Short mmCIF file of C-alpha atoms and ligand atoms in Angstrom, two decimals:
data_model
loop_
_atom_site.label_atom_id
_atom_site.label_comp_id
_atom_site.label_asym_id
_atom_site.label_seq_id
_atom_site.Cartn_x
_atom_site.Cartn_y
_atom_site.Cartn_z
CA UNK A 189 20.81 24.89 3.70
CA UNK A 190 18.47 22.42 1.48
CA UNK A 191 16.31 24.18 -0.82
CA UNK A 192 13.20 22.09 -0.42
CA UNK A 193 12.56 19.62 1.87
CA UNK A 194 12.09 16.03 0.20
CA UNK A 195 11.09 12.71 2.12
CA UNK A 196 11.87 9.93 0.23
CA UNK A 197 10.84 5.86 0.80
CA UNK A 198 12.30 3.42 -0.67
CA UNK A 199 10.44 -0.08 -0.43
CA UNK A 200 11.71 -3.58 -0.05
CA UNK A 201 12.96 -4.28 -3.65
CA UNK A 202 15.15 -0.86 -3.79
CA UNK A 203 17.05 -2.07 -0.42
CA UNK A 204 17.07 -5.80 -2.24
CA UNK A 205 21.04 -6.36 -1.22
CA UNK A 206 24.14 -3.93 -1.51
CA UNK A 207 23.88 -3.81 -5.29
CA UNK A 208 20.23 -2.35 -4.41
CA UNK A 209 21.07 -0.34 -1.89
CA UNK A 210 24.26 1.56 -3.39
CA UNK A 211 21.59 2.75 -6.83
CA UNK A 212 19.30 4.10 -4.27
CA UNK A 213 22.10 5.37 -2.36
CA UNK A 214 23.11 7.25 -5.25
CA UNK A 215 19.35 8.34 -6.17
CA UNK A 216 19.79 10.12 -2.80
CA UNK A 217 23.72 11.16 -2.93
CA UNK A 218 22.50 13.19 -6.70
CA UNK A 219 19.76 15.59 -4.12
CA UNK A 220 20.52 17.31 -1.81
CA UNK A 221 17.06 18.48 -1.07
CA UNK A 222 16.35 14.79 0.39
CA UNK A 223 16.57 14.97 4.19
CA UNK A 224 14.29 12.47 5.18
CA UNK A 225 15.21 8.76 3.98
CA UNK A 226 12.23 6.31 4.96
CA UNK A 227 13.56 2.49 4.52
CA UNK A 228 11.85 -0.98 4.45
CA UNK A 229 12.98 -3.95 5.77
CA UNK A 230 15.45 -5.77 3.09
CA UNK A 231 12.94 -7.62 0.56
CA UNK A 232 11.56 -11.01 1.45
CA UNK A 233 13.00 -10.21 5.42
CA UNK A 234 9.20 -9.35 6.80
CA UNK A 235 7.89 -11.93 5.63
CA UNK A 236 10.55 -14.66 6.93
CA UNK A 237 9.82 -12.29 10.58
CA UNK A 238 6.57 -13.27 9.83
CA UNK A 239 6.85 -16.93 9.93
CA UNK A 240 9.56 -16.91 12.44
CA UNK A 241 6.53 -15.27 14.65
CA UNK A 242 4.26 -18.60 13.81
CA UNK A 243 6.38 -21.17 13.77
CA UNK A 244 6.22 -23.29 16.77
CA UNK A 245 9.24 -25.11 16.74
CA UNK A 246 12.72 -23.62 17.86
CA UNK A 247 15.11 -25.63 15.30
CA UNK A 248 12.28 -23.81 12.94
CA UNK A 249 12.96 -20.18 14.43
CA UNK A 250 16.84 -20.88 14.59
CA UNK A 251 16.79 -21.89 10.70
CA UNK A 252 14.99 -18.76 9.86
CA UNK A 253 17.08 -16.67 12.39
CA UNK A 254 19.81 -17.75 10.55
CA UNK A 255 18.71 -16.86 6.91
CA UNK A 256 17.88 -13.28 8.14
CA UNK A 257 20.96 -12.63 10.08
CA UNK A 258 23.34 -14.21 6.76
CA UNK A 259 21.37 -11.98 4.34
CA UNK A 260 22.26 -8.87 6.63
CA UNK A 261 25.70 -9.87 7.33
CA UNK A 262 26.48 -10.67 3.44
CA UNK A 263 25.27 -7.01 2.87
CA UNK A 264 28.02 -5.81 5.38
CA UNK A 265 30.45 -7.74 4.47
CA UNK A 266 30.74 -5.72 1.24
CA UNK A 267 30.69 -2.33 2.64
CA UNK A 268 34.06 -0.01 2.92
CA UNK A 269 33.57 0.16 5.74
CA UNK A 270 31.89 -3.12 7.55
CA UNK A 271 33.56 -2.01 10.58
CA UNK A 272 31.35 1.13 11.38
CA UNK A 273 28.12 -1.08 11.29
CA UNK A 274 29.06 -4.54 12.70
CA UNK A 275 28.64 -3.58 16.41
CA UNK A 276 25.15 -2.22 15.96
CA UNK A 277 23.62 -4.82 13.21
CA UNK A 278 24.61 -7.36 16.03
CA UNK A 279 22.47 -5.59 18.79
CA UNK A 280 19.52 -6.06 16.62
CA UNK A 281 20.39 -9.76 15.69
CA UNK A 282 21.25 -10.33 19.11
CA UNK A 283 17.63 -8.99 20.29
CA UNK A 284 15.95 -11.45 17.69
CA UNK A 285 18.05 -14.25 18.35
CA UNK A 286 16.53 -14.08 22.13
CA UNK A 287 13.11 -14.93 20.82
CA UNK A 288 14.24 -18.20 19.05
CA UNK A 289 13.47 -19.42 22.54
CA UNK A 290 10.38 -18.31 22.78
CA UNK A 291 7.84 -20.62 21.32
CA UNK A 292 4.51 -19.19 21.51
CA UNK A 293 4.90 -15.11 20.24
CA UNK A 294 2.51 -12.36 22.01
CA UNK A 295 1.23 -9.49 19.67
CA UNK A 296 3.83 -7.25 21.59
CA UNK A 297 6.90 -9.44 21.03
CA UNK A 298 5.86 -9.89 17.09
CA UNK A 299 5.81 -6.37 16.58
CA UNK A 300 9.14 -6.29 18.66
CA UNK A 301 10.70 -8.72 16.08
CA UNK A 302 8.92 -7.25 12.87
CA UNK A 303 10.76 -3.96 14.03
CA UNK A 304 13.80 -5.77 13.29
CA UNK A 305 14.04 -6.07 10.14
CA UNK A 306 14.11 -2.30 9.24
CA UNK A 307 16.19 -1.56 11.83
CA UNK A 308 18.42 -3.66 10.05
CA UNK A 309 17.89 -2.25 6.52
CA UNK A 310 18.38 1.43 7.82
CA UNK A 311 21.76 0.32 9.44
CA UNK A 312 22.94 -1.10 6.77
CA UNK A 313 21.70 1.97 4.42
CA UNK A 314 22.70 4.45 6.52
CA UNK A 315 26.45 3.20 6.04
CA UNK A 316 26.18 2.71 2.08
CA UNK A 317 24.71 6.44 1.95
CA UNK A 318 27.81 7.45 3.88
CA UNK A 319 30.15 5.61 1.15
CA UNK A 320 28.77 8.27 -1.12
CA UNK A 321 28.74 11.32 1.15
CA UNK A 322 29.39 11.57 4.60
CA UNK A 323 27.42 12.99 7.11
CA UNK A 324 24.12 10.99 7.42
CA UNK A 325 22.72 9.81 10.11
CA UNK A 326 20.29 7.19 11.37
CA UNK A 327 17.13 7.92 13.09
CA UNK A 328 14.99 5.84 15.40
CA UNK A 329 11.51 6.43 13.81
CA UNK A 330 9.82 5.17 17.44
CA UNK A 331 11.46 8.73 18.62
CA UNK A 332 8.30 9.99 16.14
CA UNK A 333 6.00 7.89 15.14
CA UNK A 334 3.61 8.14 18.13
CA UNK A 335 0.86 5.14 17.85
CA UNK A 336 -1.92 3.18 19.91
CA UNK A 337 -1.45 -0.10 21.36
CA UNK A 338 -3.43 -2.03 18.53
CA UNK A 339 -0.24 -4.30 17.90
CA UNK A 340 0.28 -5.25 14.58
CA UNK A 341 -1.86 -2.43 12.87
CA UNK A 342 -1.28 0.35 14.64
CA UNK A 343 -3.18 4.01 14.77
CA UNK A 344 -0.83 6.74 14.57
CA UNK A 345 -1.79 9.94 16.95
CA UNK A 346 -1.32 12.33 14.18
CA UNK A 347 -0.85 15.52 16.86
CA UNK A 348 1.80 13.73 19.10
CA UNK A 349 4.25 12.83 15.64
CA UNK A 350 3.63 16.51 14.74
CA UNK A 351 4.87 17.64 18.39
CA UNK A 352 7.67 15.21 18.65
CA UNK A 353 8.83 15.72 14.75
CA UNK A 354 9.18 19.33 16.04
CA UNK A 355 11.42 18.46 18.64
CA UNK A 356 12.92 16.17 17.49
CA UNK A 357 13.47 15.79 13.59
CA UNK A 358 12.50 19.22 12.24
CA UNK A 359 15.92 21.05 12.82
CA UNK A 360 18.15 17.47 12.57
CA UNK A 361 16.94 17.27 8.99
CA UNK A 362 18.29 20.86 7.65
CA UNK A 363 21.75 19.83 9.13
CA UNK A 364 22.03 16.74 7.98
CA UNK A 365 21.09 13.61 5.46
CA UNK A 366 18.50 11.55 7.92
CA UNK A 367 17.78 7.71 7.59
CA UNK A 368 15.04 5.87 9.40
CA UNK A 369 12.49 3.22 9.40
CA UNK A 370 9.19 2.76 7.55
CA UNK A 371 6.37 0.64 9.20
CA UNK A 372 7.91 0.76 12.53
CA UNK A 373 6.36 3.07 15.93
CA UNK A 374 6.06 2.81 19.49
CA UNK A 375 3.39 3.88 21.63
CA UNK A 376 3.99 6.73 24.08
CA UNK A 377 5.75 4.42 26.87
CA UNK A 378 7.83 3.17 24.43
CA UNK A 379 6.49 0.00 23.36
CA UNK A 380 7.57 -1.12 19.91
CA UNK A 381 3.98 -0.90 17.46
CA UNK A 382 4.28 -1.66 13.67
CA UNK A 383 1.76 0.39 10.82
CA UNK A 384 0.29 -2.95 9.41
CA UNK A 385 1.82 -4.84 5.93
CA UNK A 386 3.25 -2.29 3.26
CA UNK A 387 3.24 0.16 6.03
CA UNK A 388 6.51 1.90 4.99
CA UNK A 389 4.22 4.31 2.74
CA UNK A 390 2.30 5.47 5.55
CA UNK A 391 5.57 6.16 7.79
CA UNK A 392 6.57 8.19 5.02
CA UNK A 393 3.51 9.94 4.34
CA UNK A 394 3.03 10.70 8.16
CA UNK A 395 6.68 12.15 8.41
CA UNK A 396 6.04 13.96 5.19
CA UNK A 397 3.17 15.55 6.98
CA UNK A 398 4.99 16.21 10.10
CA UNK A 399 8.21 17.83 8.69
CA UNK A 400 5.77 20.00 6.29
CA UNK A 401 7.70 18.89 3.62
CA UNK A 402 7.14 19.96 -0.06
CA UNK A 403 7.52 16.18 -1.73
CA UNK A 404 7.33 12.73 -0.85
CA UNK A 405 9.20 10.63 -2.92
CA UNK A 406 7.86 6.70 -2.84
CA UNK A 407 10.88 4.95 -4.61
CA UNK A 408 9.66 1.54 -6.09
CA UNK A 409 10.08 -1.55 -8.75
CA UNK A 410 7.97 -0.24 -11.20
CA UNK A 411 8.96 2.91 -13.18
CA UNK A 412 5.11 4.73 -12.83
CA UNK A 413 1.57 4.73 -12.78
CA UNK A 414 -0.10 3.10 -16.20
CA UNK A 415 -3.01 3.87 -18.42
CA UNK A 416 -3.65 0.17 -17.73
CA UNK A 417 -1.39 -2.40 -16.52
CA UNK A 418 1.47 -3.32 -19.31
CA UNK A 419 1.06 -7.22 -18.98
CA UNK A 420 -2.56 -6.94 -20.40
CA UNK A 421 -1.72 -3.77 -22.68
CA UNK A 422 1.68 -3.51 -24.33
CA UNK A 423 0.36 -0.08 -25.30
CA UNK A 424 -0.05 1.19 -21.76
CA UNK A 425 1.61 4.05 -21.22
CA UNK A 426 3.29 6.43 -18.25
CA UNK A 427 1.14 8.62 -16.11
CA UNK A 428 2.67 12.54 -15.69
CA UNK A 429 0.72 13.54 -13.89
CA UNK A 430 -2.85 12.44 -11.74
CA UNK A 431 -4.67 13.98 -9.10
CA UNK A 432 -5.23 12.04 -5.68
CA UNK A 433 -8.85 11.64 -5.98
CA UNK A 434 -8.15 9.55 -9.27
CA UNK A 435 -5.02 7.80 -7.71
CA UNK A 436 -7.59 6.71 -4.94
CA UNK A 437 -10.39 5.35 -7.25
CA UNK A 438 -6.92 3.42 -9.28
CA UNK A 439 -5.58 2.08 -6.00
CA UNK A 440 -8.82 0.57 -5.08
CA UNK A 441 -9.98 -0.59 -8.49
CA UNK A 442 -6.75 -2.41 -9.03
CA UNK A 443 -3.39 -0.93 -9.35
CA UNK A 444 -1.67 -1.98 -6.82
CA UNK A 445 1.35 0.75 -6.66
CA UNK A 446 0.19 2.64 -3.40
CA UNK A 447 -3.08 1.95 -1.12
CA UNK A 448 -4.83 5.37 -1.13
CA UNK A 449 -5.40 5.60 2.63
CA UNK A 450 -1.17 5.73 2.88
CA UNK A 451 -1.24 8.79 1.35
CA UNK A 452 -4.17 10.36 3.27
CA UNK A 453 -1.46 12.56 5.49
CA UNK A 454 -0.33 14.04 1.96
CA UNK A 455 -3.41 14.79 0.87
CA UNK A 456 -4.03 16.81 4.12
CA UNK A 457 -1.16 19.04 3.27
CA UNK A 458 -1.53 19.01 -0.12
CA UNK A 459 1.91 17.85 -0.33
CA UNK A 460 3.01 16.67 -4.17
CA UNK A 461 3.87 12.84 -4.30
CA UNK A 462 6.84 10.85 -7.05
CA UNK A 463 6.17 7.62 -7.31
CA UNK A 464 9.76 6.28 -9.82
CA UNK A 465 11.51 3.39 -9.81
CA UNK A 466 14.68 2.87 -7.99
CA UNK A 467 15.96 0.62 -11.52
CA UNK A 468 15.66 3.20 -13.73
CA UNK A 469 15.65 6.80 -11.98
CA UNK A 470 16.16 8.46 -15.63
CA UNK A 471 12.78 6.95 -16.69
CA UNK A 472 9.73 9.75 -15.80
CA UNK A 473 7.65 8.17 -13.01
CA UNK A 474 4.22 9.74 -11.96
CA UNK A 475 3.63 12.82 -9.86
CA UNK A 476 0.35 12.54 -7.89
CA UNK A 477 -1.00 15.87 -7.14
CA UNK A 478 -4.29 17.66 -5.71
CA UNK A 479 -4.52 19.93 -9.00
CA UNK A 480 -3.56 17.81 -12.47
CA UNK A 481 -2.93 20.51 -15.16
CA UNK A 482 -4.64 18.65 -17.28
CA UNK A 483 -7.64 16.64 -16.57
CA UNK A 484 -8.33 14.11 -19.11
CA UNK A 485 -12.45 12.48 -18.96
CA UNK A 486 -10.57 9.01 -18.90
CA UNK A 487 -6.46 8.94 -17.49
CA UNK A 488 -6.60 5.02 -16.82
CA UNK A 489 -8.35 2.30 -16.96
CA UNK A 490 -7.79 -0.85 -13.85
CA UNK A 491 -8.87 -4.33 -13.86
CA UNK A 492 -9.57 -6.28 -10.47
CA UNK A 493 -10.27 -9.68 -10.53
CA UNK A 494 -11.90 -12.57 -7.98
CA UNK A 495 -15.48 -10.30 -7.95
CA UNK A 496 -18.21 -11.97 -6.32
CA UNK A 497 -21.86 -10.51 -7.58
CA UNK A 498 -24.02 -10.78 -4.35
CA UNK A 499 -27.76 -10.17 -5.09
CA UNK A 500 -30.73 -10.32 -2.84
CA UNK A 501 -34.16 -10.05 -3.81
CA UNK A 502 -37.79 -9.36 -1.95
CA UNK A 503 -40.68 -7.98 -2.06
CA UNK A 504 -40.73 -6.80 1.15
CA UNK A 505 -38.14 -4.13 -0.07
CA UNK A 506 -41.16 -2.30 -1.87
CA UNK A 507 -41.51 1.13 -0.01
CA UNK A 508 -40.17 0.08 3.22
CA UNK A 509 -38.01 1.67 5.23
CA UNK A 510 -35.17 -0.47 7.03
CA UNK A 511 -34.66 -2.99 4.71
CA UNK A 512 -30.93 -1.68 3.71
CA UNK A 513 -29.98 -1.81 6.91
CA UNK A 514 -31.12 -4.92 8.28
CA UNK A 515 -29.39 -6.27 4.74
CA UNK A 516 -26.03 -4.49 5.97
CA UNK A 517 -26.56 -5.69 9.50
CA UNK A 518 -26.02 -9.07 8.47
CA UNK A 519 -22.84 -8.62 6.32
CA UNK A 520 -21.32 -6.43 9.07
CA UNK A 521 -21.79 -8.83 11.44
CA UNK A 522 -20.05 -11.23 9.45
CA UNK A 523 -17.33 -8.82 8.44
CA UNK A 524 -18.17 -8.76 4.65
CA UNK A 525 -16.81 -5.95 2.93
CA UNK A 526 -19.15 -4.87 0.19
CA UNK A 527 -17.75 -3.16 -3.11
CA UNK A 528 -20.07 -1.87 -5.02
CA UNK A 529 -24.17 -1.21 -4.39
CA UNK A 530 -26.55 -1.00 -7.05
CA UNK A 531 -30.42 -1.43 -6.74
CA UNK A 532 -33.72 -1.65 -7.99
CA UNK A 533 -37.08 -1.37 -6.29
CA UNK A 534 -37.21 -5.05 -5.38
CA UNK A 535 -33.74 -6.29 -5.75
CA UNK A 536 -29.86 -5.20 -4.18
CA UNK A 537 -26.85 -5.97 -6.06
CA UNK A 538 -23.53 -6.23 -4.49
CA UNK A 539 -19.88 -6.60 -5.45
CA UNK A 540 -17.61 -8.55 -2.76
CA UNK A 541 -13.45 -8.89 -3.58
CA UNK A 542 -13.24 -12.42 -3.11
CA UNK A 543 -9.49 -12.72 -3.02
CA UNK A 544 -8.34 -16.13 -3.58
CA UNK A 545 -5.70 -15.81 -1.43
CA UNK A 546 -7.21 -15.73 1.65
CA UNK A 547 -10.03 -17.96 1.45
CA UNK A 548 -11.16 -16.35 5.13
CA UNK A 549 -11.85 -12.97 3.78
CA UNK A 550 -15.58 -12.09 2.50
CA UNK A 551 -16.40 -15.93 2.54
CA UNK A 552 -20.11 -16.57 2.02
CA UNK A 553 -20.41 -19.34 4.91
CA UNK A 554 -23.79 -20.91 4.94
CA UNK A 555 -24.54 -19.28 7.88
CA UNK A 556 -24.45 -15.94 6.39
CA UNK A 557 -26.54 -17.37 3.71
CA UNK A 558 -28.71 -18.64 5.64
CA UNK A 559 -29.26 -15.50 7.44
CA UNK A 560 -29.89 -13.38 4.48
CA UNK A 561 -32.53 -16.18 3.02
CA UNK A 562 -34.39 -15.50 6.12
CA UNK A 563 -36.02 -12.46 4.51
CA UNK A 564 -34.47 -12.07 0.85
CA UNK A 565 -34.00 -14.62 -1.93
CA UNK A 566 -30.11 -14.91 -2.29
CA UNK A 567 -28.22 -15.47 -5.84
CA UNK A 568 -24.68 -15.91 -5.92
CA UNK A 569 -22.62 -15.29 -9.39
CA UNK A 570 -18.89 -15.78 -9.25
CA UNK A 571 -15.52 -15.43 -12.03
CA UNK A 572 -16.39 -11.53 -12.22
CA UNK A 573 -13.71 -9.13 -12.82
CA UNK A 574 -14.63 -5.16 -12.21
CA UNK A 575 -13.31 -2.97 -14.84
CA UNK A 576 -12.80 0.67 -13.98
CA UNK A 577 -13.02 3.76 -15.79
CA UNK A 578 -10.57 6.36 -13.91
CA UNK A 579 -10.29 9.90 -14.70
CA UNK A 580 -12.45 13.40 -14.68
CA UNK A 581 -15.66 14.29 -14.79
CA UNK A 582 -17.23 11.35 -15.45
CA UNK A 583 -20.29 12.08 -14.30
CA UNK A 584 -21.04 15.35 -15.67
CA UNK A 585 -19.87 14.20 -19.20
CA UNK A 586 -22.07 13.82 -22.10
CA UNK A 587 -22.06 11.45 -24.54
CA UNK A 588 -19.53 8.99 -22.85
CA UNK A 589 -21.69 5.74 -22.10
CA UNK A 590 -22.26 5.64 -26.33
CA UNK A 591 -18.52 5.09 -26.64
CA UNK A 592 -17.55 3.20 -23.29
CA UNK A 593 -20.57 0.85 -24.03
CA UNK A 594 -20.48 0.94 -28.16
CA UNK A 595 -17.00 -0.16 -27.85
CA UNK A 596 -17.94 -3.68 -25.76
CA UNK A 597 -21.37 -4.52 -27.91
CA UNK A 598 -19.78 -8.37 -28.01
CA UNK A 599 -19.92 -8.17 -24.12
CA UNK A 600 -22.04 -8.98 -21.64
CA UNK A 601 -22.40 -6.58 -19.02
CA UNK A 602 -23.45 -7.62 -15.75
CA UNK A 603 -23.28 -4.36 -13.27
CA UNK A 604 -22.77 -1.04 -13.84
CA UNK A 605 -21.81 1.90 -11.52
CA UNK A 606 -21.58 5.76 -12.05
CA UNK A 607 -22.54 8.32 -10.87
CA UNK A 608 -21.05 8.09 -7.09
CA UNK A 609 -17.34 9.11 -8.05
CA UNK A 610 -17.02 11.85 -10.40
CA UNK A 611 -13.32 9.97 -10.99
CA UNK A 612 -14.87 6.45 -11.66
CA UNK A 613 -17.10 4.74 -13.97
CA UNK A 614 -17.17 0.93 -13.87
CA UNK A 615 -18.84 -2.41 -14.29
CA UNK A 616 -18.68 -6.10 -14.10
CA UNK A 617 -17.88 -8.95 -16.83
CA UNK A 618 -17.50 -12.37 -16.90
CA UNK A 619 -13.77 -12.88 -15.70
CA UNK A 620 -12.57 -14.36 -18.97
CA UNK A 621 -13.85 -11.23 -21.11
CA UNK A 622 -12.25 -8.81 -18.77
CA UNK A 623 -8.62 -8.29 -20.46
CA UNK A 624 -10.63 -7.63 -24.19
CA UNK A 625 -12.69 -5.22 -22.51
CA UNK A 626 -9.76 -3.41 -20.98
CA UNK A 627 -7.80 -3.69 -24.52
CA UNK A 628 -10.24 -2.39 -26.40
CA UNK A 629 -11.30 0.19 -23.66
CA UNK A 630 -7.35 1.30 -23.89
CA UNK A 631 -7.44 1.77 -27.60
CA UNK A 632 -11.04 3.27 -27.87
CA UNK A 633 -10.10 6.29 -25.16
CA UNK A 634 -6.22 6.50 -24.66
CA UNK A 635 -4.67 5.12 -27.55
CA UNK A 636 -7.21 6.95 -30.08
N1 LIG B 155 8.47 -4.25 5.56
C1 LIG B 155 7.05 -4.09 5.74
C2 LIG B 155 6.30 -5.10 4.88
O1 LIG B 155 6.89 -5.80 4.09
C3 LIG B 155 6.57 -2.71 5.48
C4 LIG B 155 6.80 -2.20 4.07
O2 LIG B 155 7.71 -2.65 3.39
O3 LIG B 155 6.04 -1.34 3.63
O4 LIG B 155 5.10 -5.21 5.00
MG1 MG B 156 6.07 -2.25 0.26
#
C-alpha cells in the first residue's frame, strides 16, 4: 500500500518524444507514492489538432493527419515492446483519420479530435512506464471528469467527478500505477468535452481534489518559480516555498508557470502543490502551499508587458452616483477586460492587457471610443509594462514605498496600485524602462 497519495502532470514538453517520455517515466518509476499520472498531448500535437480543425481543405487535413500519426508511430517504434500498443494507438488514429473528410468541423467533433492527441500520449506513456515497472494501467479520464456541454472550454461539475472518482478511481489507484489524460472530459451522456488550452493543470488539479490526495505534482520545462524571470535577471533565484495567494497575484502579473484558477480545486483542499522540471528532477523546484513558513514582505517580483493605460475623465463624475457603472457597462459590453482601477474625484484610470498576439482581444474599436466620449473625455497611452511587487503584507507594512519608490527616482511612474491585495503592490512604466526597474527592484529587495 502507497504511503501518500501523489497526482502528478506532466505537460507537453516532458512527453516531447520517447527520450522525454522514458526521464519522466523514471521520475515516476523512483515513487511509489505516485498513483495518479495526468498526461498532455505530445508537444506541438494540440496545436497541429488545432489547425487540422480549421483548415478547409482535405489534402490540408491529410498532410497534418499524417505528421501527427508519424510522430506517434516513431515514438512506438522504439518501445520494447511496440507490440502491446500498436493495436490501440491505431484506434485513435483511425478515429481522426475519419474526419480528414470532413471539411467544415462542429464544436463537438473538434473537441472529439483535440481528445486525440492525449489519448495518444497516455498510450504511448502508459507502455514506457511499464518498461520500467510493470503493472500500470491506463485510464479513460471521460470515466471522471464530468463537464457541461460548453465545447471547447468546458465547466467541470465538481460533485459528479467527486462521485464517479469514488467509484471509479479511488480504490484502482492504491492497487495500481494509473495513467490518464489531462484536458480531456465528457459530459454525462458521454460526449467528448475538452478543459480549454493548457487545460492539463486543471485535470490534474480536479483529480487531485477528487482522490483527496496529499500532493499534486505539475512536472514542467522550467526547474521552479523565480524571484523574477532569469532572462531579465541572471540573479533570479529559486522559489522554496510560496503560498497560493502570492502564486495567484505571480500568475496574473506575469509568470506564466501555472494560471491560478487551475489550481483553485487545490486550494479548496488545501492540498500542497510541486511545480519541478521533468530535465532536471535533482534541481529543487517550488512547493506552493496555503501556509509559507516563512513569509517574506517581497518573494518576487513579475513583469507583464503590452499594458494599455485607459483613462476617462468628467466632471459629471463629481458626487454622482452611477457613473462607475455606466463606465463598466460600456467595456462589458464590448468584452474589455480591465486590469487595474485607480481614481480620482474627476478622473478613472484603467489598465487593459493588450496582448499583441491577438489583436481581437481588449481592442479599443472606435466604436467603443466613441461610446465612452459620449459622456467622458477619453485618453489613450500605450508601450506600458506593469511591474509587480509579490509577497506578504504589503499593505500593512511600513516604510516600504521609501525603498520601492527611492530605488526608481530616474523613473517615471505612471500608475500605482496597493492596497487591494495584501500580496501585491504594483505600477506602470514606460515599456522600455520596465526591465531596469525590475533589475534594480531585484537587487534593492531580494538580492540585498
Ligand atoms: N494539450 C493541451 C494544450 O496544449 C492541454 C495541455 O497541455 O495543458 O492546450
Ligand atoms: Mg501546458
Amino acid at each position: 500500500m502507497p504511503d501518500l497519495i501523489k497526482v502528478a502532470k506532466f505537460g507537453g514538453t516532458s512527453m516531447a518524444d520517447a527520450e522525454a517520455m522514458r526521464r519522466s517515466a523514471q521520475i515516476v518509476a523512483n515513487d511509489p507514492d505516485k498513483r495518479l499520472i495526468v498526461v498532455s498531448a505530445t508537444s506541438g500535437t494540440t496545436n497541429h489538432l488545432t489547425s487540422f480543425c480549421e483548415s478547409v481543405t482535405i489534402p490540408e487535413k491529410e498532410e497534418l493527419f499524417r505528421t501527427i500519426q508519424k510522430k506517434h508511430t516513431d515514438i512506438c517504434n522504439e518501445l520494447q515492446h511496440p507490440e502491446n500498443v500498436r493495436k490501440k494507438l491505431d484506434d485513435v488514429l483511425n478515429e481522426l483519420r475519419k474526419y480528414t473528410k470532413i471539411q467544415v468541423i462542429g464544436a463537438r467533433e473538434k473537441d472529439a479530435i483535440l481528445s486525440c492527441g492525449e489519448r495518444l500520449s497516455s498510450l504511448l506513456f502508459t507502455e514506457i512506464v511499464n518498461e520500467a515497472e510493470s503493472g500500470a494501467t491506463w485510464f479513460d479520464a471521460r470515466d471522471v471528469i464530468i463537464t457541461d456541454d460548453a465545447h471547447g472550454n468546458a465547466e467541470p461539475d465538481i460533485k459528479e467527478i467527486e462521485n464517479r472518482s469514488a467509484v471509479k478511481l479511488r480504490n484502482l489507484v492504491k492497487e495500481k500505477r494509473v495513467i490518464t489524460q489531462g484536458f480531456v472530459g465528457s459530459t454525462p451522456e458521454g460526449e467528448t468535452t475538452t478543459l480549454g488550452r493548457g487545460g492539463s493543470d486543471y485535470s490534474a488539479a480536479l483529480f487531485a481534489e477528487a482522490l483527496n490526495a496529499d500532493v499534486l505534482e505539475i512536472w514542467t520545462d522550467v526547474t521552479a518559480i523565480y524571484t523574477t524571470d532569469p532572462r531579465i535577471e541572471p540573479n533570479a533565484k529559486p522559489i522554496t516555498e510560496i503560498s497560493f495567494d502570492e502564486a495567484a497575484e505571480l500568475s496574473v502579473f506575469g509568470a506564466k508557470v501555472l494560471h491560478p484558477a487551475t489550481l483553485k480545486p487545490a486550494i479548496r483542499k488545501s492540498i500542497k502543490v510541486y511545480v519541478g522540471s521533468s530535465f532536471h528532477p535533482d534541481q529543487p523546484g517550488t512547493w506552493i502551499v496555503k501556509e509559507t513558513s516563512e513569509k517574506p514582505v517581497i518573494r518576487a517580483i513579475s513583469l507583464r508587458r503590452n499594458q494599455t493605460l485607459l483613462t476617462v475623465h468628467s466632471l459629471d463624475m463629481l458626487h454622482r452616483h452611477g457613473y462607475l457603472a455606466r463606465l463598466f457597462e460600456v467595456l462589458s459590453k464590448y468584452k474589455i477586460s480591465v486590469d487595474l482601477v485607480t481614481t480620482s474625484e474627476v478622473s478613472v484610470s484603467m489598465t487593459l492587457d493588450t496582448d499583441v498576439q491577438s489583436a481581437e482581444r481588449n481592442h479599443l474599436s472606435e466604436k467603443v471610443l466613441n461610446e465612452l466620449r459620449s459622456f467622458c473625455d477619453v485618453n489613450i497611452e500605450k508601450n506600458l509594462a506593469l511591474v509587480a511587487l509579490v509577497g506578504n503584507n504589503l499593505h500593512a507594512t511600513a516604510g516600504l514605498s521609501g525603498p520601492v519608490f527611492g530605488a526608481l527616482q530616474e523613473t517615471n511612474i505612471r500608475l500605482i496600485c496597493h492596497g487591494a491585495s495584501s500580496h501585491n503592490l504594483c505600477f506602470l512604466v514606460d515599456e522600455t524602462k520596465a526591465e531596469d526597474a525590475v533589475r534594480t527592484l531585484h537587487q534593492t529587495f531580494i538580492n540585498k
